CSV table of C-alpha atoms in Angstrom, one decimal:
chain,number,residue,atom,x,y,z
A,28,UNK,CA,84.8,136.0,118.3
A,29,UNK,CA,87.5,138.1,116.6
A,30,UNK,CA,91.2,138.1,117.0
A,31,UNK,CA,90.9,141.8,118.4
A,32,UNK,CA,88.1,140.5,120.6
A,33,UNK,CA,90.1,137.8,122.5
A,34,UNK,CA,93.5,139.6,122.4
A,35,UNK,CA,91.9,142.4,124.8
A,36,UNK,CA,89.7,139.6,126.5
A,37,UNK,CA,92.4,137.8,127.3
A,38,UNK,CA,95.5,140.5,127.9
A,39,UNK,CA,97.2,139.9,125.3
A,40,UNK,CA,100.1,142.6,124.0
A,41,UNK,CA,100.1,143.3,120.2
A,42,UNK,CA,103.3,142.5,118.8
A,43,UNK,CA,102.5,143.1,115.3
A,44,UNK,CA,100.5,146.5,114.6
A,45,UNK,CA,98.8,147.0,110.9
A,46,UNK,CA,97.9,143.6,110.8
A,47,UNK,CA,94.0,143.1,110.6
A,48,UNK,CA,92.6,141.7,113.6
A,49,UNK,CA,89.0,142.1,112.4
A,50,UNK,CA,89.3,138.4,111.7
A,51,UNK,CA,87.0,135.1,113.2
A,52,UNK,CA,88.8,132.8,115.4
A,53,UNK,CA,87.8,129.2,114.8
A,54,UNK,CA,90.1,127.5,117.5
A,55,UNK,CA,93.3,126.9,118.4
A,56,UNK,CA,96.2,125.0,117.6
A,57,UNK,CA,99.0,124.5,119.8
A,58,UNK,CA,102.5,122.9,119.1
A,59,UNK,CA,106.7,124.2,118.7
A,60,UNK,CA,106.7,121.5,115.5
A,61,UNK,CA,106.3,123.5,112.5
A,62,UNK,CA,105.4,120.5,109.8
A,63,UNK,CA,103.1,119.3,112.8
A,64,UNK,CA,101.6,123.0,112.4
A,65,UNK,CA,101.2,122.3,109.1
A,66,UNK,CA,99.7,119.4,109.1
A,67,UNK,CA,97.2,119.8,112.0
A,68,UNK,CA,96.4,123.4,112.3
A,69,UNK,CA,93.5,124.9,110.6
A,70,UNK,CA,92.7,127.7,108.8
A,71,UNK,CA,91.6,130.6,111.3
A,72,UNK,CA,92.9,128.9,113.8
A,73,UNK,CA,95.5,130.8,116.4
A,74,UNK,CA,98.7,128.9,116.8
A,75,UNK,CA,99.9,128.7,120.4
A,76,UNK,CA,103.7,128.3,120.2
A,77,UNK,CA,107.0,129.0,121.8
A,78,UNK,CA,108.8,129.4,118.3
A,79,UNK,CA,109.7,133.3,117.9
A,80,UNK,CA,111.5,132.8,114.7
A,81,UNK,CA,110.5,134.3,111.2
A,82,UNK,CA,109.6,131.2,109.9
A,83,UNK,CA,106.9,130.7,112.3
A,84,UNK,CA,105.3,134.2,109.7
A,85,UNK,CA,105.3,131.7,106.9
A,86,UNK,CA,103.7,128.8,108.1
A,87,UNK,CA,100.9,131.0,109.4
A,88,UNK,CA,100.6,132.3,105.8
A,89,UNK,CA,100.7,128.7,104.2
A,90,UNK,CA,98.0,127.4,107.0
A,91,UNK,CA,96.0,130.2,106.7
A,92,UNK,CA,96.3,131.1,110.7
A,93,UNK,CA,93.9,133.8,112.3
A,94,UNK,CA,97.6,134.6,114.6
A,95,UNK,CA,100.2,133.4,116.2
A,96,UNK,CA,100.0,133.8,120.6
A,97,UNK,CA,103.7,133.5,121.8
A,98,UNK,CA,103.3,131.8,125.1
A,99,UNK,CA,105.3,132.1,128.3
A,100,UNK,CA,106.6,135.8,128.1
A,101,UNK,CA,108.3,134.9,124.6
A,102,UNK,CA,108.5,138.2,122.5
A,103,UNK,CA,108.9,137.9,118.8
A,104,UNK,CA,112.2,140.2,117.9
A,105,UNK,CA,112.0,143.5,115.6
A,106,UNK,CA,112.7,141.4,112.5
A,107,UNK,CA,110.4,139.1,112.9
A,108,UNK,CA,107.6,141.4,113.8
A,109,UNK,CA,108.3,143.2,110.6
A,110,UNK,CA,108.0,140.5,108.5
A,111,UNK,CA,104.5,139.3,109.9
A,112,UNK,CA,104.0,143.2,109.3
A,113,UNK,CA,104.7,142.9,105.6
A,114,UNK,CA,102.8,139.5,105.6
A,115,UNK,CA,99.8,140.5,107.4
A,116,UNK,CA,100.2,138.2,110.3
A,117,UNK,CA,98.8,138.7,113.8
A,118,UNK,CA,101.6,137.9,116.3
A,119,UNK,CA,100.8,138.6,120.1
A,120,UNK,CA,102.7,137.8,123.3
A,121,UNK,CA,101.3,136.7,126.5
A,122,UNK,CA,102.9,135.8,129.8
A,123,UNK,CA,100.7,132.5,130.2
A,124,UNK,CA,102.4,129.6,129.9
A,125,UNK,CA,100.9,127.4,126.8
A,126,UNK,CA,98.7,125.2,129.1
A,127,UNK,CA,97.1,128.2,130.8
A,128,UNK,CA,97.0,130.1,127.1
A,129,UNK,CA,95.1,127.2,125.2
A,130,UNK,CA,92.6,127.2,128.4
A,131,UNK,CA,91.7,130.6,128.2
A,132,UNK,CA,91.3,130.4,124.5
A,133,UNK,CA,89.1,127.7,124.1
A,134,UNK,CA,87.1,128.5,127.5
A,135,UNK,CA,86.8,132.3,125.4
A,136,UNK,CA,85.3,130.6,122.3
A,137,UNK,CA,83.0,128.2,123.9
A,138,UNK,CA,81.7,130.8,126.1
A,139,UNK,CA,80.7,132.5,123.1
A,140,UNK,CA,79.1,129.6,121.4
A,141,UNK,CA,76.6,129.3,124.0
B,1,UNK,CA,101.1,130.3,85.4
B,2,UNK,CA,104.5,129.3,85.8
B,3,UNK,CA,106.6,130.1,88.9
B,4,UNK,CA,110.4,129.4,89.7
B,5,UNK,CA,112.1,130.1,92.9
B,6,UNK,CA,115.5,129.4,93.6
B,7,UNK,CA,116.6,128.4,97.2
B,8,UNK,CA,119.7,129.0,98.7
B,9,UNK,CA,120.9,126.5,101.5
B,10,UNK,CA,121.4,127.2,105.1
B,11,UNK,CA,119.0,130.6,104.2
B,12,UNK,CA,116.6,129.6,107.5
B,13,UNK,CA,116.2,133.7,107.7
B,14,UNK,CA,114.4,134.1,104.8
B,15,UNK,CA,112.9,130.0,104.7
B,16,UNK,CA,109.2,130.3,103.7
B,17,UNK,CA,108.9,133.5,101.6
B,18,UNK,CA,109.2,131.4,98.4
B,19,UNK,CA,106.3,129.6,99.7
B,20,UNK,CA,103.7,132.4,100.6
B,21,UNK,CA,104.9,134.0,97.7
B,22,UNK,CA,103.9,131.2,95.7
B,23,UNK,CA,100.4,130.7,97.7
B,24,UNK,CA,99.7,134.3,97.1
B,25,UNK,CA,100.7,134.2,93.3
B,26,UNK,CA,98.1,131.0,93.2
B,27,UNK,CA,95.2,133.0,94.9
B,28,UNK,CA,95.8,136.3,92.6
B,29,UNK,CA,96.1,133.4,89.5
B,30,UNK,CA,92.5,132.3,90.5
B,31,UNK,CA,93.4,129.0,91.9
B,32,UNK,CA,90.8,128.1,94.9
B,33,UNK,CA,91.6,128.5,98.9
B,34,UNK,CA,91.7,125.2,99.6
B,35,UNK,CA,94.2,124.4,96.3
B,36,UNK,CA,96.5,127.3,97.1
B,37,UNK,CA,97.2,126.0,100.4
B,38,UNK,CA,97.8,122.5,99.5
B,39,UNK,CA,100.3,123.7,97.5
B,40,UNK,CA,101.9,126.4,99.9
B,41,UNK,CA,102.2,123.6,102.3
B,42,UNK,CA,104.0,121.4,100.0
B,43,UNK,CA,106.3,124.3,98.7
B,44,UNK,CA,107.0,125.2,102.4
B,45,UNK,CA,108.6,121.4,102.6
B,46,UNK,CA,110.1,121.2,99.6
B,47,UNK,CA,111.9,125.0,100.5
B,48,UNK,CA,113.1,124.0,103.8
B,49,UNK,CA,114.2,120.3,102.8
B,50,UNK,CA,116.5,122.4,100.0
B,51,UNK,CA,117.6,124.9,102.7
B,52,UNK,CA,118.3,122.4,105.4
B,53,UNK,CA,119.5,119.6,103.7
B,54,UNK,CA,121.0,120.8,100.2
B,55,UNK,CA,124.7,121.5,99.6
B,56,UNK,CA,124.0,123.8,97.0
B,57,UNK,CA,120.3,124.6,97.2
B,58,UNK,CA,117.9,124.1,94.6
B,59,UNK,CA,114.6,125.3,92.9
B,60,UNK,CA,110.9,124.6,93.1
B,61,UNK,CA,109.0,125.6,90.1
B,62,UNK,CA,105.3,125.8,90.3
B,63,UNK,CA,103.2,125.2,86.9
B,64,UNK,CA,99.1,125.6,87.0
B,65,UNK,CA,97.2,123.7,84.5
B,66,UNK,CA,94.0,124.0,84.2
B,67,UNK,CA,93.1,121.0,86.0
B,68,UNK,CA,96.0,120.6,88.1
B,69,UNK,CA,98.9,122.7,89.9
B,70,UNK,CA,102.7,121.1,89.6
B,71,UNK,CA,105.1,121.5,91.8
B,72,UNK,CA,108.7,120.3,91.5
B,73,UNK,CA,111.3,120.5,93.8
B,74,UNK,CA,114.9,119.8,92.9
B,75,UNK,CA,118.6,119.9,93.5
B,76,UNK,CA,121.9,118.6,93.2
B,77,UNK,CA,122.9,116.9,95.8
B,78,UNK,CA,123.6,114.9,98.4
B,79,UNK,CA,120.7,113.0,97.6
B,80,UNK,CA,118.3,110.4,100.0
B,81,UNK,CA,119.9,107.1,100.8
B,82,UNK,CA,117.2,105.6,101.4
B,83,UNK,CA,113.7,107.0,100.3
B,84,UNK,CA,111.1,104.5,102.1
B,85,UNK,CA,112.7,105.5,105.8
B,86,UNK,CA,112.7,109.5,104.4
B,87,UNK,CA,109.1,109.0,103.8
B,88,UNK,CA,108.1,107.3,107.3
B,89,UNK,CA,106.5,109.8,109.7
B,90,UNK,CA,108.8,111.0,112.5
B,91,UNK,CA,112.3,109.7,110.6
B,92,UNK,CA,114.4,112.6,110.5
B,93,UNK,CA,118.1,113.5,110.0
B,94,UNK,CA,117.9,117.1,110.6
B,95,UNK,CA,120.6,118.8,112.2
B,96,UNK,CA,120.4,120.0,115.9
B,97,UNK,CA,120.4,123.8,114.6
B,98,UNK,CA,117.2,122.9,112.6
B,99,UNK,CA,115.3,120.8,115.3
B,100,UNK,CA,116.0,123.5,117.8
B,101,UNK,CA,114.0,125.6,115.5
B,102,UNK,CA,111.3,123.5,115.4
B,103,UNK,CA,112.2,121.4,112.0
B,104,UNK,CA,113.1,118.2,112.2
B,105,UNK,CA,109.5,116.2,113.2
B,106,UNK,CA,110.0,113.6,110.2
B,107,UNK,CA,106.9,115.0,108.8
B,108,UNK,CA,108.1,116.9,105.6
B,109,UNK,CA,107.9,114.4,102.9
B,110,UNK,CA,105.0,112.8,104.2
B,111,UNK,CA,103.2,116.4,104.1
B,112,UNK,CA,104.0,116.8,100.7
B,113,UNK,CA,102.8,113.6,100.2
B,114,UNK,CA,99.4,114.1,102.2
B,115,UNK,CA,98.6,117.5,100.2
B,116,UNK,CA,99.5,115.8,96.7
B,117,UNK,CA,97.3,114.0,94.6
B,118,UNK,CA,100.6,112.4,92.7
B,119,UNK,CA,103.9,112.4,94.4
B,120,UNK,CA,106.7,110.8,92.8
B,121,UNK,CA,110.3,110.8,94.0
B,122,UNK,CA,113.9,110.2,92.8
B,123,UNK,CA,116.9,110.5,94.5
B,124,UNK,CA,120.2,109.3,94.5
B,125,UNK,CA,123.5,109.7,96.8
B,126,UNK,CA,126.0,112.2,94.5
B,127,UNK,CA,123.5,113.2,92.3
B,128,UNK,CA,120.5,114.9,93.8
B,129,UNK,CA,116.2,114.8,94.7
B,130,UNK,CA,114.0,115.2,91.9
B,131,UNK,CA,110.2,115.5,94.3
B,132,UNK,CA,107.5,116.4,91.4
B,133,UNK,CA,103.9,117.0,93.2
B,134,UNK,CA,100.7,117.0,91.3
B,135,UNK,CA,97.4,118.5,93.3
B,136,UNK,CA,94.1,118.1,91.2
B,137,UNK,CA,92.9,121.5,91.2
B,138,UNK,CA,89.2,121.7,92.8
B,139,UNK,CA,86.6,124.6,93.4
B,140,UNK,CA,86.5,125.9,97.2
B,141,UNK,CA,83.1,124.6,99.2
B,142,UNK,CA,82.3,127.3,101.1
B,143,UNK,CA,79.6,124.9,103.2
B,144,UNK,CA,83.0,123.2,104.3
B,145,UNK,CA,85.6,125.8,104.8
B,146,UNK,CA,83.3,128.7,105.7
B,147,UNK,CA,86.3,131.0,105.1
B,148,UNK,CA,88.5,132.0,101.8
B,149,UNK,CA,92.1,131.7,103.7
């Protein structure tokens, strides 16, 4: 499943245009702990996080992340949205909560599996 | 290759661009997936340990060998009383402004030393950190990553 593929699957709004979404999710990682994110999540993974701060564009780089889902209604600001622009970083906001976010996505990608 | 970045402190806006800067130099360099991100994740540390925790910030300077990528992070000061609790998962004496931001899980150092295949450090009160990481450079296995990122 692509990133474009669950963002419209699951509602998502597309924070960060230009960036490609044409890109396979492998799973999920979820977590506000960015050396946690780096130490856990894996590459083509989408991070599931409350952090809205341009840092968060970074670590995604470093990890290799698919994109980052903001959960809970959280919008990433102007600036930050610009610099996962420049970086080529996903970022997409939902109004689930994190729970109800990481439930979607895996129940997405293990619906497609089978 | 050689890279140098220079870090200012208390610069959490721009924390991070040294770091996929340098993990994009590695990958147009020819340095595999896998060894370009061991590396980015251990200049991302280094970076934000200089910009949270350095009174005048610092450097990390990247050097690829042929069979190895060096990274060493340094600066002047105020230096790591003591190193064995800095290096124990979950210590950390990050600030409240950095924590709220999501720094501050006592995991820095020990990711630096996780994605390093020599990690040495020095540090003393006064004078400064010296953190020097070596990472054995190795070909990417598709069969096990499946992906280039």
């Amino acid at each position: 499943m692509t990133l474009q593929e669950l963002a419209t699957a699951l509602e998502w709004d597309v924070q960060c245009v230009g960036a490609d979404l044409d890109v396979a999710v492998l799973g999920g990682y979820c977590g506000d702990l960015l050396s946690h994110a780096l130490a856990t999540a894996k590459p083509g993974e989408v991070w599931i996080t409350i952090q809205h701060h341009a840092n968060i564009v970074a670590v995604a780089q470093v990890t290799g992340l698919a994109g980052i889902a903001l959960a809970g209604g959280v919008r990433a600001t102007d600036a930050v949205v610009e610099r996962a622009r420049e970086a080529g970083v996903p970022i997409f906001s939902s109004a689930d909560s994190a729970f109800i976010l990481a439930a979607k996505i895996h129940h997405a990608l293990r619906s497609e599996a089978r | 290759m050689r890279f140098v970045h220079q870090i200012k402190p208390r610069d959490i806006e721009h924390g991070g661009i040294a770091s996929a800067q340098i993990k994009r130099e590695l990958r147009e360099g020819g340095v595999s997936a896998h060894d370009a991100r061991r590396a980015g994740i251990v200049a991302f540390e280094g970076e934000m340990n200089l910009i949270v925790y350095s009174v005048r910030g610092g450097t990390v300077e990247v050097d690829v060998y042929p069979d190895s990528i060096e990274i060493v992070v340094e600066d002047d000061g105020p230096g790591i009383g003591d190193i064995d609790l800095a290096l124990t998962p979950g210590y950390s004496t990050a600030p409240d402004w950095a924590t709220e931001l999501g720094f501050g899980a006592g995991m820095g150092l020990p990711n630096m030393q996780r994605n390093s295949d020599g990690f040495e450090i020095h540090s003393h009160m006064g004078t400064g950190t010296r953190i020097r990481c070596r990472i054995e450079r190795r070909e990417d296995d598709p069969a096990r990553t499946g992906h280039s990122a």
